[in-house]
Amino acid sequence: MTAAGGADDRATFTGNRALMLEEALIFEIGSTATTGVDFDEAAPAADLSGLARTAPIGLPGLSEAETVRHYTRLSRQNYAIDLGLFPLGSCTMKHNPRLNEKVARMSGFADAHPLQPQETVQGAYAVIHELAEWLITLTGMHSVAMSPKAGAHGELCGILCIKAALEARGEDRRVILVPESAHGTNPATAAFAGFTVEDIPATEAGRVNLEALKARLGPDVAGVMITNPNTCGLFERDMKAISDAVHAAGGYVYCDGANFNAIVGRVRPGDLGVDAMHINLHKTFSTPHGGGGPGSGPVVLSEALAPFAPLPFVTPHEGGFRLIEEESAGEDHPQTFGRMTAFHGQMGMFTRALTYILSHGADGLKRVAEDAVLNANYVLRSLEGVLDAPFAASGPCMHEALFSDKGLAEGFSTLDIAKGLIDEGYHPMTVYFPLVVHGAMLVEPTETESKAALDQFIGALRSVAMRAKNGDPALKTAPHFAPRARLDETAAARKPILAWNEPAAAPGAPSLSEIGGS
Amino acid sequence: MRYLPLTADDRSAMLATIGAATIDDLFADVPVNARLDGPIADLPLHASELSVERHMAALSRRNRAAGDGPFFLGAGAYRHHVPASVDHLIQRGEFLTAYTPYQPEIAQGTLQMLFEFQSQVARLLGTDVANASMYDGSTACWEAIVMARRITKRGKALLSTGLHPHYRSVARTMAKYTGDMLVDGDPSLAAGTDWAELADAIDKNTSCVVVQYPDILGRIDDMTMLATACQAAGALLIAVVTEPVALGLIKAPGEMGADIVVGEGQSLGVGLQFGGPYVGLFACKTKYVRQMPGRLCGETVDANGKRGFVLTLSTREQHIRREKATSNICTNSGLCALAFSIHMTLLGEAGLRQLAAINHGRAKAAAAELAKIPGVSVMNDGYFNEFTLLLPTEARPVVHQLAEKGVLGGVSLGRLYPDNAALGNGLVVAVTETVTEADISAFATALKEVLA
């Protein structure tokens, strides 16, 4: 630890510092002979015609007590929404209600197999159907494909629906237009489905340049991928005009719905002419992020694209539900583009999202959007004059406030502000995204933050920003109080170490596999 | 509105700071005719925790839980006992409610866990390196095919007939759009694995051969010969593992020469979950690591020289490469990877081997019992914990009749291959450590009655 502000840098014997505990790898503390699981019976003899494993695998085990301690210690080295405000723009870290977790673990949901006889899982189909109905109503769309397993998977689903619809029309349109204000994953998705991607510039106000878009439309354009509210945190005022123009030119409109949480209950994308939009259930409906997934990305579809939706899907049938899972079930769904994943999607996320939706109801969801937008605008206006806000004059921001690095002292960057915030006890905001702004800082407080929490965060960000403007050298080496100082990412990429390997043993010292005696 | 902390006074004060008269002013950029000002028709209003819990519990009870009686389903999703501490630990808020570890200084918990997960997976699958998880096994399988095309610059993938039909369906769907050519087909109940035929079919346009191990019918076979044939022809061997517990007992695909090994990690720590979320495993030889999809966690040091971990080689990822990106993966299955890793740590090598042996022993006992029923035979020569029964009649209705008797007795091949009448009498039966002797007897009795 670097001495800063009088911090004590004396070393301890263990490397621990009171409640800040170091933790070795399981490979260093476990052995292949240790187990934390008891079985009721001895292992019987195997009968595997020559395929039995002979060599040791090298998997360390820990007792249950050691396991609990190892992972509890690791958990304490993470920032999380349960610890404090998580101002990540476009990532939407909001409170995760524990009722959602309780429901997802009910045995009828958590302990059901996807291929059980249909009559034994009517409750699970009912959850999928009920959530689907809410998503359709809230978005004003025609139908929804539930199986995509994450936002990017949902983007792919929507684009494949567009491709299948064009094929059904006998048209070979190859270009997808992607405005600069759209999410970075959009071009990748379009390219993956075999389209050519062309950028459409943003206006100085941070929105799609409608005239440039119209000028590019033509018989080779399959559609547009747009993000609304966009990545500058702004509502695309011309959305309906964009949709009308794209439709008139024979194309389809894909809307990246990652930011649906800003408008749920206030605006229906279907009314704006959208043909397909994925919904990141974790962002709008609070399923936990889990340190990097799982996500869930259902895709709402217009009537034009609905026939092409992927398998499987649930449909009402004789007072209950039926799962359509076969391409040969053609009478119901002859034009499906196929299957995107082995089973039915992220059931565990569906139960959480539906629980959250029912808890809020139509009135509560509307308030969710309102409070999210109110909190973002409060942050934006409270920091005006401290941090450059390039689009502050473009209208109210939606759920996220965008700042730039303009005006910082020579040699100071967005990264320094981010690392400085860590010492203040906050996870940094989204940095260097969107690309439309130099040194971007995108702050999304969400609706589950109180005014008091916002005021403290605003104070912290103001303080760090002032240090960056005044050129405080200590900021260049922040964070000073985190479990680790700045990490050498260049070395990690140049010479990747991606798995644990036993260090060369001292002569006579036992190796991991020998310790286990397996 | 128990999750929303702002009071009416807060809202007024904040609007005053912003300089807006009402909340509606903040939605000024939404065209008037696109605004929903009133309530949304037909949707109910907010509800108490108690009433929501009641509603969801009622829906849950409309499902027959796997644990409610004898249960023998597998075919890509397996029911194993998950130690209580796994779920307890993944519910710690610091794991559950953390973000993707893009700020490594305050995400070392997740990053170290991912590094340990990668190391465990690589060892289990017998390869050099593994990534930090994919959506699930089926999408990981498709991504592996795409990766093989990228490496070999060839476009023909040979899929074994023993590959899970849903995995095949995902690959086929995507191939329509990405231009890969797939050669595939349905399995045969009469023969063993088709791996010798696959070896013969490799030509100079073949990017990869995809085999499943154990396969959809539960068969196991040595893939060394196939790996050699692939290597000779410049194609890659991709092995798919849908039941990782098997690798506690049988040789790992990497050990037999597979270049890429993908899998479904659901068996360890995750649970059935009605199909998702699951955890995709993805591992390969070191020389292909820069062509690998998904997140990677790497070891490094911090400014004070202490060991630490970061996400690395992210220049392959789609949000950076944009239209030049090589995969559809954006997020991964971090929390499910954690559950997998904790379960694996609890088991350790000794526990995994014992668990695998118990699974195999229990399956052998069940197969012996079921094969005594007149007209019923076991198709497999070798298997781990799953095998295919041949019934004297079509299996699909039998499954429903068994369910009426309280036994969930496997997955009919008729459901998996609805268009292939030749497979109609096949029933895929999985037997794990959760199955008791009484369950096996109940299954045998019920099946005898149904077939009588």
PDB file of C-alpha atoms in Angstrom, chain A residues 2-218:
ATOM      1  CA  THR A   2       1.230   3.436  -0.898  1.00  0.00           C
ATOM      2  CA  ALA A   3       1.400   5.927   1.929  1.00  0.00           C
ATOM      3  CA  ALA A   4      -1.145   8.625   1.219  1.00  0.00           C
ATOM      4  CA  GLY A   5      -2.890  10.976   3.552  1.00  0.00           C
ATOM      5  CA  GLY A   6      -0.971   9.539   6.480  1.00  0.00           C
ATOM      6  CA  ALA A   7      -1.884   5.924   5.768  1.00  0.00           C
ATOM      7  CA  ASP A   8       0.221   3.395   7.625  1.00  0.00           C
ATOM      8  CA  ASP A   9       2.291   1.262   5.273  1.00  0.00           C
ATOM      9  CA  ARG A  10       3.835  -1.132   7.795  1.00  0.00           C
ATOM     10  CA  ALA A  11       3.766  -4.698   6.581  1.00  0.00           C
ATOM     11  CA  THR A  12       2.001  -7.433   8.528  1.00  0.00           C
ATOM     12  CA  PHE A  13       3.177 -11.020   8.883  1.00  0.00           C
ATOM     13  CA  THR A  14       0.159 -12.437   7.011  1.00  0.00           C
ATOM     14  CA  GLY A  15      -0.258  -9.736   4.412  1.00  0.00           C
ATOM     15  CA  ASN A  16      -3.719  -9.156   5.925  1.00  0.00           C
ATOM     16  CA  ARG A  17      -4.650  -5.731   7.277  1.00  0.00           C
ATOM     17  CA  ALA A  18      -7.284  -6.296   9.962  1.00  0.00           C
ATOM     18  CA  LEU A  19     -10.527  -6.868   8.061  1.00  0.00           C
ATOM     19  CA  MET A  20      -8.811  -6.586   4.668  1.00  0.00           C
ATOM     20  CA  LEU A  21      -7.760 -10.221   4.161  1.00  0.00           C
ATOM     21  CA  GLU A  22      -5.491 -11.727   1.538  1.00  0.00           C
ATOM     22  CA  GLU A  23      -6.615 -15.062   0.110  1.00  0.00           C
ATOM     23  CA  ALA A  24      -4.519 -17.653  -1.713  1.00  0.00           C
ATOM     24  CA  LEU A  25      -5.789 -19.684  -4.647  1.00  0.00           C
ATOM     25  CA  ILE A  26      -7.645 -22.957  -4.059  1.00  0.00           C
ATOM     26  CA  PHE A  27      -4.739 -24.642  -5.845  1.00  0.00           C
ATOM     27  CA  GLU A  28      -2.397 -23.349  -3.157  1.00  0.00           C
ATOM     28  CA  ILE A  29      -4.528 -24.187  -0.128  1.00  0.00           C
ATOM     29  CA  GLY A  30      -6.411 -27.301  -1.236  1.00  0.00           C
ATOM     30  CA  SER A  31      -5.356 -30.869  -1.909  1.00  0.00           C
ATOM     31  CA  THR A  32      -6.676 -33.523  -4.244  1.00  0.00           C
ATOM     32  CA  ALA A  33      -7.420 -35.784  -1.270  1.00  0.00           C
ATOM     33  CA  THR A  34      -9.582 -33.263   0.609  1.00  0.00           C
ATOM     34  CA  THR A  35     -13.319 -33.100   0.040  1.00  0.00           C
ATOM     35  CA  GLY A  36     -16.149 -31.043   1.473  1.00  0.00           C
ATOM     36  CA  VAL A  37     -18.828 -33.524   0.418  1.00  0.00           C
ATOM     37  CA  ASP A  38     -19.764 -36.782   2.151  1.00  0.00           C
ATOM     38  CA  PHE A  39     -21.395 -39.612   0.243  1.00  0.00           C
ATOM     39  CA  ASP A  40     -23.539 -42.369   1.679  1.00  0.00           C
ATOM     40  CA  GLU A  41     -21.736 -45.110  -0.147  1.00  0.00           C
ATOM     41  CA  ALA A  42     -18.314 -46.148  -1.331  1.00  0.00           C
ATOM     42  CA  ALA A  43     -17.416 -45.767  -4.980  1.00  0.00           C
ATOM     43  CA  PRO A  44     -18.333 -48.976  -6.803  1.00  0.00           C
ATOM     44  CA  ALA A  45     -16.066 -50.539  -9.400  1.00  0.00           C
ATOM     45  CA  ALA A  46     -16.273 -48.981 -12.840  1.00  0.00           C
ATOM     46  CA  ASP A  47     -16.910 -50.816 -16.084  1.00  0.00           C
ATOM     47  CA  LEU A  48     -15.792 -48.493 -18.822  1.00  0.00           C
ATOM     48  CA  SER A  49     -14.146 -50.580 -21.520  1.00  0.00           C
ATOM     49  CA  GLY A  50     -10.779 -48.912 -21.585  1.00  0.00           C
ATOM     50  CA  LEU A  51     -11.923 -45.319 -21.191  1.00  0.00           C
ATOM     51  CA  ALA A  52     -11.399 -44.973 -17.453  1.00  0.00           C
ATOM     52  CA  ARG A  53      -9.316 -42.022 -16.383  1.00  0.00           C
ATOM     53  CA  THR A  54      -5.884 -43.089 -15.304  1.00  0.00           C
ATOM     54  CA  ALA A  55      -3.889 -39.894 -14.809  1.00  0.00           C
ATOM     55  CA  PRO A  56      -4.653 -37.462 -11.964  1.00  0.00           C
ATOM     56  CA  ILE A  57      -6.854 -34.475 -12.908  1.00  0.00           C
ATOM     57  CA  GLY A  58      -5.267 -32.051 -10.449  1.00  0.00           C
ATOM     58  CA  LEU A  59      -8.432 -30.628  -8.891  1.00  0.00           C
ATOM     59  CA  PRO A  60      -7.926 -29.274  -5.374  1.00  0.00           C
ATOM     60  CA  GLY A  61     -10.596 -29.826  -2.738  1.00  0.00           C
ATOM     61  CA  LEU A  62     -11.394 -27.972   0.468  1.00  0.00           C
ATOM     62  CA  SER A  63     -13.499 -28.969   3.444  1.00  0.00           C
ATOM     63  CA  GLU A  64     -16.867 -27.230   3.726  1.00  0.00           C
ATOM     64  CA  ALA A  65     -15.517 -24.922   6.427  1.00  0.00           C
ATOM     65  CA  GLU A  66     -12.512 -23.958   4.310  1.00  0.00           C
ATOM     66  CA  THR A  67     -14.699 -23.488   1.251  1.00  0.00           C
ATOM     67  CA  VAL A  68     -17.061 -21.122   3.040  1.00  0.00           C
ATOM     68  CA  ARG A  69     -14.128 -19.131   4.330  1.00  0.00           C
ATOM     69  CA  HIS A  70     -12.355 -18.990   0.949  1.00  0.00           C
ATOM     70  CA  TYR A  71     -15.333 -17.639  -0.962  1.00  0.00           C
ATOM     71  CA  THR A  72     -16.439 -15.342   1.847  1.00  0.00           C
ATOM     72  CA  ARG A  73     -12.951 -13.799   1.892  1.00  0.00           C
ATOM     73  CA  LEU A  74     -13.004 -13.425  -1.896  1.00  0.00           C
ATOM     74  CA  SER A  75     -16.433 -11.809  -1.786  1.00  0.00           C
ATOM     75  CA  ARG A  76     -15.055  -9.068   0.464  1.00  0.00           C
ATOM     76  CA  GLN A  77     -12.769  -7.922  -2.335  1.00  0.00           C
ATOM     77  CA  ASN A  78     -15.712  -7.011  -4.564  1.00  0.00           C
ATOM     78  CA  TYR A  79     -17.703  -3.827  -4.875  1.00  0.00           C
ATOM     79  CA  ALA A  80     -21.421  -4.569  -5.261  1.00  0.00           C
ATOM     80  CA  ILE A  81     -24.768  -2.779  -5.376  1.00  0.00           C
ATOM     81  CA  ASP A  82     -25.493  -4.154  -1.907  1.00  0.00           C
ATOM     82  CA  LEU A  83     -22.530  -2.094  -0.643  1.00  0.00           C
ATOM     83  CA  GLY A  84     -23.303   1.212  -2.257  1.00  0.00           C
ATOM     84  CA  LEU A  85     -24.262   3.303  -5.250  1.00  0.00           C
ATOM     85  CA  PHE A  86     -23.051   1.808  -8.542  1.00  0.00           C
ATOM     86  CA  PRO A  87     -23.188   4.683 -11.053  1.00  0.00           C
ATOM     87  CA  LEU A  88     -22.618   2.648 -14.224  1.00  0.00           C
ATOM     88  CA  GLY A  89     -24.279   4.223 -17.244  1.00  0.00           C
ATOM     89  CA  SER A  90     -25.952   1.867 -19.713  1.00  0.00           C
ATOM     90  CA  CYS A  91     -25.348  -0.996 -17.316  1.00  0.00           C
ATOM     91  CA  THR A  92     -28.040  -0.165 -14.784  1.00  0.00           C
ATOM     92  CA  MET A  93     -27.071  -1.501 -11.409  1.00  0.00           C
ATOM     93  CA  LYS A  94     -30.175  -1.216  -9.240  1.00  0.00           C
ATOM     94  CA  HIS A  95     -31.304  -2.859  -6.024  1.00  0.00           C
ATOM     95  CA  ASN A  96     -31.995  -6.575  -6.413  1.00  0.00           C
ATOM     96  CA  PRO A  97     -35.018  -7.437  -4.244  1.00  0.00           C
ATOM     97  CA  ARG A  98     -34.563 -10.621  -2.232  1.00  0.00           C
ATOM     98  CA  LEU A  99     -38.117 -11.747  -2.864  1.00  0.00           C
ATOM     99  CA  ASN A 100     -37.009 -12.314  -6.473  1.00  0.00           C
ATOM    100  CA  GLU A 101     -34.280 -14.654  -5.240  1.00  0.00           C
ATOM    101  CA  LYS A 102     -36.668 -16.511  -2.954  1.00  0.00           C
ATOM    102  CA  VAL A 103     -39.156 -17.072  -5.768  1.00  0.00           C
ATOM    103  CA  ALA A 104     -36.529 -18.214  -8.273  1.00  0.00           C
ATOM    104  CA  ARG A 105     -35.538 -20.919  -5.781  1.00  0.00           C
ATOM    105  CA  MET A 106     -39.036 -22.359  -5.355  1.00  0.00           C
ATOM    106  CA  SER A 107     -38.673 -26.024  -6.222  1.00  0.00           C
ATOM    107  CA  GLY A 108     -41.309 -25.961  -8.959  1.00  0.00           C
ATOM    108  CA  PHE A 109     -39.109 -23.513 -10.880  1.00  0.00           C
ATOM    109  CA  ALA A 110     -35.538 -24.303  -9.816  1.00  0.00           C
ATOM    110  CA  ASP A 111     -35.912 -28.080  -9.751  1.00  0.00           C
ATOM    111  CA  ALA A 112     -37.781 -28.677 -12.998  1.00  0.00           C
ATOM    112  CA  HIS A 113     -36.246 -30.221 -16.115  1.00  0.00           C
ATOM    113  CA  PRO A 114     -36.780 -28.475 -19.466  1.00  0.00           C
ATOM    114  CA  LEU A 115     -37.831 -31.722 -21.158  1.00  0.00           C
ATOM    115  CA  GLN A 116     -40.353 -32.876 -18.556  1.00  0.00           C
ATOM    116  CA  PRO A 117     -43.722 -33.952 -19.957  1.00  0.00           C
ATOM    117  CA  GLN A 118     -45.637 -30.787 -20.758  1.00  0.00           C
ATOM    118  CA  GLU A 119     -48.501 -31.624 -18.383  1.00  0.00           C
ATOM    119  CA  THR A 120     -46.045 -31.577 -15.452  1.00  0.00           C
ATOM    120  CA  VAL A 121     -44.681 -28.049 -16.041  1.00  0.00           C
ATOM    121  CA  GLN A 122     -47.768 -25.937 -16.691  1.00  0.00           C
ATOM    122  CA  GLY A 123     -46.702 -23.502 -13.948  1.00  0.00           C
ATOM    123  CA  ALA A 124     -43.392 -22.782 -15.685  1.00  0.00           C
ATOM    124  CA  TYR A 125     -45.144 -22.214 -18.998  1.00  0.00           C
ATOM    125  CA  ALA A 126     -47.574 -19.910 -17.159  1.00  0.00           C
ATOM    126  CA  VAL A 127     -44.638 -17.816 -15.891  1.00  0.00           C
ATOM    127  CA  ILE A 128     -43.224 -17.501 -19.396  1.00  0.00           C
ATOM    128  CA  HIS A 129     -46.630 -16.595 -20.780  1.00  0.00           C
ATOM    129  CA  GLU A 130     -47.453 -14.095 -18.027  1.00  0.00           C
ATOM    130  CA  LEU A 131     -44.090 -12.337 -18.369  1.00  0.00           C
ATOM    131  CA  ALA A 132     -44.468 -12.329 -22.157  1.00  0.00           C
ATOM    132  CA  GLU A 133     -47.873 -10.645 -21.854  1.00  0.00           C
ATOM    133  CA  TRP A 134     -46.432  -7.912 -19.625  1.00  0.00           C
ATOM    134  CA  LEU A 135     -43.553  -7.294 -22.018  1.00  0.00           C
ATOM    135  CA  ILE A 136     -45.914  -7.108 -24.980  1.00  0.00           C
ATOM    136  CA  THR A 137     -48.259  -4.705 -23.214  1.00  0.00           C
ATOM    137  CA  LEU A 138     -45.516  -2.478 -21.806  1.00  0.00           C
ATOM    138  CA  THR A 139     -43.842  -2.169 -25.205  1.00  0.00           C
ATOM    139  CA  GLY A 140     -46.990  -2.021 -27.325  1.00  0.00           C
ATOM    140  CA  MET A 141     -45.645  -4.756 -29.576  1.00  0.00           C
ATOM    141  CA  HIS A 142     -47.246  -7.787 -31.199  1.00  0.00           C
ATOM    142  CA  SER A 143     -45.328 -10.708 -29.713  1.00  0.00           C
ATOM    143  CA  VAL A 144     -42.131 -11.664 -27.937  1.00  0.00           C
ATOM    144  CA  ALA A 145     -39.361 -14.236 -28.398  1.00  0.00           C
ATOM    145  CA  MET A 146     -38.321 -15.365 -24.928  1.00  0.00           C
ATOM    146  CA  SER A 147     -35.371 -17.689 -25.555  1.00  0.00           C
ATOM    147  CA  PRO A 148     -32.381 -15.327 -26.128  1.00  0.00           C
ATOM    148  CA  LYS A 149     -29.936 -15.756 -23.271  1.00  0.00           C
ATOM    149  CA  ALA A 150     -28.504 -12.245 -23.046  1.00  0.00           C
ATOM    150  CA  GLY A 151     -28.784  -8.794 -24.575  1.00  0.00           C
ATOM    151  CA  ALA A 152     -26.339  -9.465 -27.416  1.00  0.00           C
ATOM    152  CA  HIS A 153     -28.068 -12.790 -28.082  1.00  0.00           C
ATOM    153  CA  GLY A 154     -31.342 -10.844 -28.267  1.00  0.00           C
ATOM    154  CA  GLU A 155     -29.819  -8.431 -30.777  1.00  0.00           C
ATOM    155  CA  LEU A 156     -28.856 -11.417 -32.906  1.00  0.00           C
ATOM    156  CA  CYS A 157     -32.393 -12.787 -32.585  1.00  0.00           C
ATOM    157  CA  GLY A 158     -33.931  -9.518 -33.778  1.00  0.00           C
ATOM    158  CA  ILE A 159     -31.529  -9.197 -36.700  1.00  0.00           C
ATOM    159  CA  LEU A 160     -32.159 -12.805 -37.752  1.00  0.00           C
ATOM    160  CA  CYS A 161     -35.907 -12.104 -37.689  1.00  0.00           C
ATOM    161  CA  ILE A 162     -35.249  -9.189 -40.063  1.00  0.00           C
ATOM    162  CA  LYS A 163     -33.096 -11.386 -42.286  1.00  0.00           C
ATOM    163  CA  ALA A 164     -35.734 -14.120 -42.362  1.00  0.00           C
ATOM    164  CA  ALA A 165     -38.462 -11.586 -43.165  1.00  0.00           C
ATOM    165  CA  LEU A 166     -36.430 -10.211 -46.077  1.00  0.00           C
ATOM    166  CA  GLU A 167     -35.784 -13.717 -47.361  1.00  0.00           C
ATOM    167  CA  ALA A 168     -39.501 -14.444 -47.179  1.00  0.00           C
ATOM    168  CA  ARG A 169     -40.044 -11.351 -49.321  1.00  0.00           C
ATOM    169  CA  GLY A 170     -37.409 -12.601 -51.728  1.00  0.00           C
ATOM    170  CA  GLU A 171     -35.199  -9.570 -51.166  1.00  0.00           C
ATOM    171  CA  ASP A 172     -31.454  -9.562 -50.709  1.00  0.00           C
ATOM    172  CA  ARG A 173     -30.818  -6.361 -48.792  1.00  0.00           C
ATOM    173  CA  ARG A 174     -27.337  -6.354 -47.320  1.00  0.00           C
ATOM    174  CA  VAL A 175     -26.822  -3.116 -45.426  1.00  0.00           C
ATOM    175  CA  ILE A 176     -27.666  -2.321 -41.808  1.00  0.00           C
ATOM    176  CA  LEU A 177     -27.282   1.293 -40.743  1.00  0.00           C
ATOM    177  CA  VAL A 178     -25.966   1.884 -37.231  1.00  0.00           C
ATOM    178  CA  PRO A 179     -25.945   5.425 -35.828  1.00  0.00           C
ATOM    179  CA  GLU A 180     -22.948   6.549 -33.789  1.00  0.00           C
ATOM    180  CA  SER A 181     -25.193   6.975 -30.779  1.00  0.00           C
ATOM    181  CA  ALA A 182     -26.020   3.260 -30.722  1.00  0.00           C
ATOM    182  CA  HIS A 183     -24.467   0.569 -28.540  1.00  0.00           C
ATOM    183  CA  GLY A 184     -21.088  -0.887 -29.507  1.00  0.00           C
ATOM    184  CA  THR A 185     -22.413  -4.417 -29.742  1.00  0.00           C
ATOM    185  CA  ASN A 186     -24.869  -3.517 -32.523  1.00  0.00           C
ATOM    186  CA  PRO A 187     -22.380  -3.506 -35.428  1.00  0.00           C
ATOM    187  CA  ALA A 188     -20.948  -6.836 -34.299  1.00  0.00           C
ATOM    188  CA  THR A 189     -24.396  -8.397 -34.288  1.00  0.00           C
ATOM    189  CA  ALA A 190     -25.282  -7.150 -37.744  1.00  0.00           C
ATOM    190  CA  ALA A 191     -21.953  -8.284 -39.184  1.00  0.00           C
ATOM    191  CA  PHE A 192     -22.425 -11.706 -37.634  1.00  0.00           C
ATOM    192  CA  ALA A 193     -25.678 -12.177 -39.464  1.00  0.00           C
ATOM    193  CA  GLY A 194     -23.901 -11.435 -42.732  1.00  0.00           C
ATOM    194  CA  PHE A 195     -24.835  -7.785 -43.136  1.00  0.00           C
ATOM    195  CA  THR A 196     -22.561  -4.913 -44.102  1.00  0.00           C
ATOM    196  CA  VAL A 197     -22.541  -2.202 -41.453  1.00  0.00           C
ATOM    197  CA  GLU A 198     -22.567   1.492 -42.279  1.00  0.00           C
ATOM    198  CA  ASP A 199     -22.347   4.253 -39.681  1.00  0.00           C
ATOM    199  CA  ILE A 200     -24.731   7.173 -39.530  1.00  0.00           C
ATOM    200  CA  PRO A 201     -23.273  10.264 -37.831  1.00  0.00           C
ATOM    201  CA  ALA A 202     -24.722  11.908 -34.749  1.00  0.00           C
ATOM    202  CA  THR A 203     -25.786  15.526 -34.664  1.00  0.00           C
ATOM    203  CA  GLU A 204     -23.945  17.975 -32.445  1.00  0.00           C
ATOM    204  CA  ALA A 205     -26.833  17.593 -30.030  1.00  0.00           C
ATOM    205  CA  GLY A 206     -26.040  13.873 -29.621  1.00  0.00           C
ATOM    206  CA  ARG A 207     -28.880  12.362 -31.633  1.00  0.00           C
ATOM    207  CA  VAL A 208     -29.248  10.524 -34.940  1.00  0.00           C
ATOM    208  CA  ASN A 209     -28.778  12.807 -37.936  1.00  0.00           C
ATOM    209  CA  LEU A 210     -32.173  12.246 -39.541  1.00  0.00           C
ATOM    210  CA  GLU A 211     -31.257  13.852 -42.864  1.00  0.00           C
ATOM    211  CA  ALA A 212     -28.083  11.760 -43.198  1.00  0.00           C
ATOM    212  CA  LEU A 213     -30.098   8.649 -42.410  1.00  0.00           C
ATOM    213  CA  LYS A 214     -32.812   9.452 -44.940  1.00  0.00           C
ATOM    214  CA  ALA A 215     -30.204  10.179 -47.598  1.00  0.00           C
ATOM    215  CA  ARG A 216     -28.680   6.735 -47.183  1.00  0.00           C
ATOM    216  CA  LEU A 217     -31.929   4.746 -47.340  1.00  0.00           C
ATOM    217  CA  GLY A 218     -32.503   2.704 -50.472  1.00  0.00           C
TER     218      GLY A 218
END
